[in-house]
């Protein structure tokens, strides 16, 4: 049994069950790089302030470098006898260089150390998330461009509503992902605050150069209140919330792929390489990937609710409850990372049945709004026009016809304002083309959006 870093005031060995229950090494070993980088910066600062000697500092920094390499090669065992990654790294250091290693923790507590490590971890993952979102956006833009001429029904209430371009529909997700990036970037300013120097909760008696550590680790500034600094997990909650919203977007995209690939819709076919089968029904080809993305959204929401609940009753300052932040954070990251990767790879594997989508856009009176707009142009108020077209829809529906199938005589029976030029208002292509208003589904507008998106993505 290794000696505890806090063993001095204890007369008995810790019970094995307590070690097992208390330890976080089983999961926080993932932060070994952040832990070691933080320790190196702390160590250099201690030397710069004359708190340890330059010689001791260079021994420590060199040994920490070795430990980091060994850990990344998986050579140093993540010994469960050590409570957490902080104690483990320190033990490995003392193993290597003895007494000098025992000086590293001067002016520091695991409370400010863990706050630092988690901040470094979250900062890193935000950068990675931004890259992965960008890759998914690239995928979306490519697929939208390849299918620029595809017209489909746009829906509200999952009822056919108005014809839209598939590219416009896809680019709606591009916008959601833009906001996701924006949210992560906004969170970055709150993450990038350096807590070291707060020590356990009250600050340190040593004249630590906090700005030096902050600068070395690339932080924007140092924290202003030591008690807040060791108690604050808002930045983890920000990350969980931002990721929950991103997952919600991926889930909605997934839901559309699931329903579009059903036989009822028949809008898309997902490649064999990105589909799975059934153990009993030989004919089945299932959209497991988007279903899993949709499903995994639940656990990310759960982690957000879990940590909010963990934090809500905690008195200042550090409490062990806060160790519960890590599994939530790590699992959230693992989940969103693979979901982003899968979605970016999945989209190019989807082939769109453009003919079928166009056909669907031609059935279900999707041009009714345009017919009402037409009547307004002939001098009828919109409310009146709405009513006339409503009656025309019922009439056509009863005869199994679309609006465009009605004869001139039948139409003028509803309004004498209707003339031969009405027919160009009744085809889905026309509906789409008339909407080149900014933000609309018109082909010119959509092309401009795609160009702008490509420029933003540096394509
Ligand atoms: N493993 C702990 C955590 O994750 C590190 C801080 C422990 N500090 C303490 N005084 N027990 O929060």
mmCIF file of N, CA and C in Angstrom, residues 1-4 13-14 19 80-82:
data_model
loop_
_atom_site.group_PDB
_atom_site.id
_atom_site.type_symbol
_atom_site.label_atom_id
_atom_site.label_comp_id
_atom_site.label_asym_id
_atom_site.label_seq_id
_atom_site.Cartn_x
_atom_site.Cartn_y
_atom_site.Cartn_z
ATOM 1 N N UNK A 1 0.854 -1.210 0.000
ATOM 2 C CA UNK A 1 0.000 0.000 0.000
ATOM 3 C C UNK A 1 0.878 1.244 0.000
ATOM 4 N N UNK A 2 0.645 2.120 -0.967
ATOM 5 C CA UNK A 2 1.471 3.327 -0.990
ATOM 6 C C UNK A 2 0.981 4.299 0.081
ATOM 7 N N UNK A 3 1.891 5.107 0.594
ATOM 8 C CA UNK A 3 1.506 6.106 1.602
ATOM 9 C C UNK A 3 0.642 7.181 0.972
ATOM 10 N N UNK A 4 -0.359 7.607 1.717
ATOM 11 C CA UNK A 4 -1.236 8.654 1.216
ATOM 12 C C UNK A 4 -0.521 10.000 1.248
ATOM 13 N N UNK A 13 -4.738 2.582 8.533
ATOM 14 C CA UNK A 13 -4.811 2.471 7.065
ATOM 15 C C UNK A 13 -6.257 2.721 6.628
ATOM 16 N N UNK A 14 -6.419 3.297 5.481
ATOM 17 C CA UNK A 14 -7.773 3.474 4.966
ATOM 18 C C UNK A 14 -8.361 2.113 4.633
ATOM 19 N N UNK A 19 -11.084 3.340 -0.173
ATOM 20 C CA UNK A 19 -10.205 3.670 -1.310
ATOM 21 C C UNK A 19 -10.941 3.503 -2.628
ATOM 22 N N UNK A 80 -4.348 1.842 -8.960
ATOM 23 C CA UNK A 80 -5.560 2.227 -8.235
ATOM 24 C C UNK A 80 -5.297 2.536 -6.761
ATOM 25 N N UNK A 81 -4.104 2.206 -6.282
ATOM 26 C CA UNK A 81 -3.775 2.553 -4.896
ATOM 27 C C UNK A 81 -3.705 4.074 -4.749
ATOM 28 N N UNK A 82 -3.495 4.775 -5.859
ATOM 29 C CA UNK A 82 -3.467 6.239 -5.786
ATOM 30 C C UNK A 82 -4.860 6.781 -6.021
#
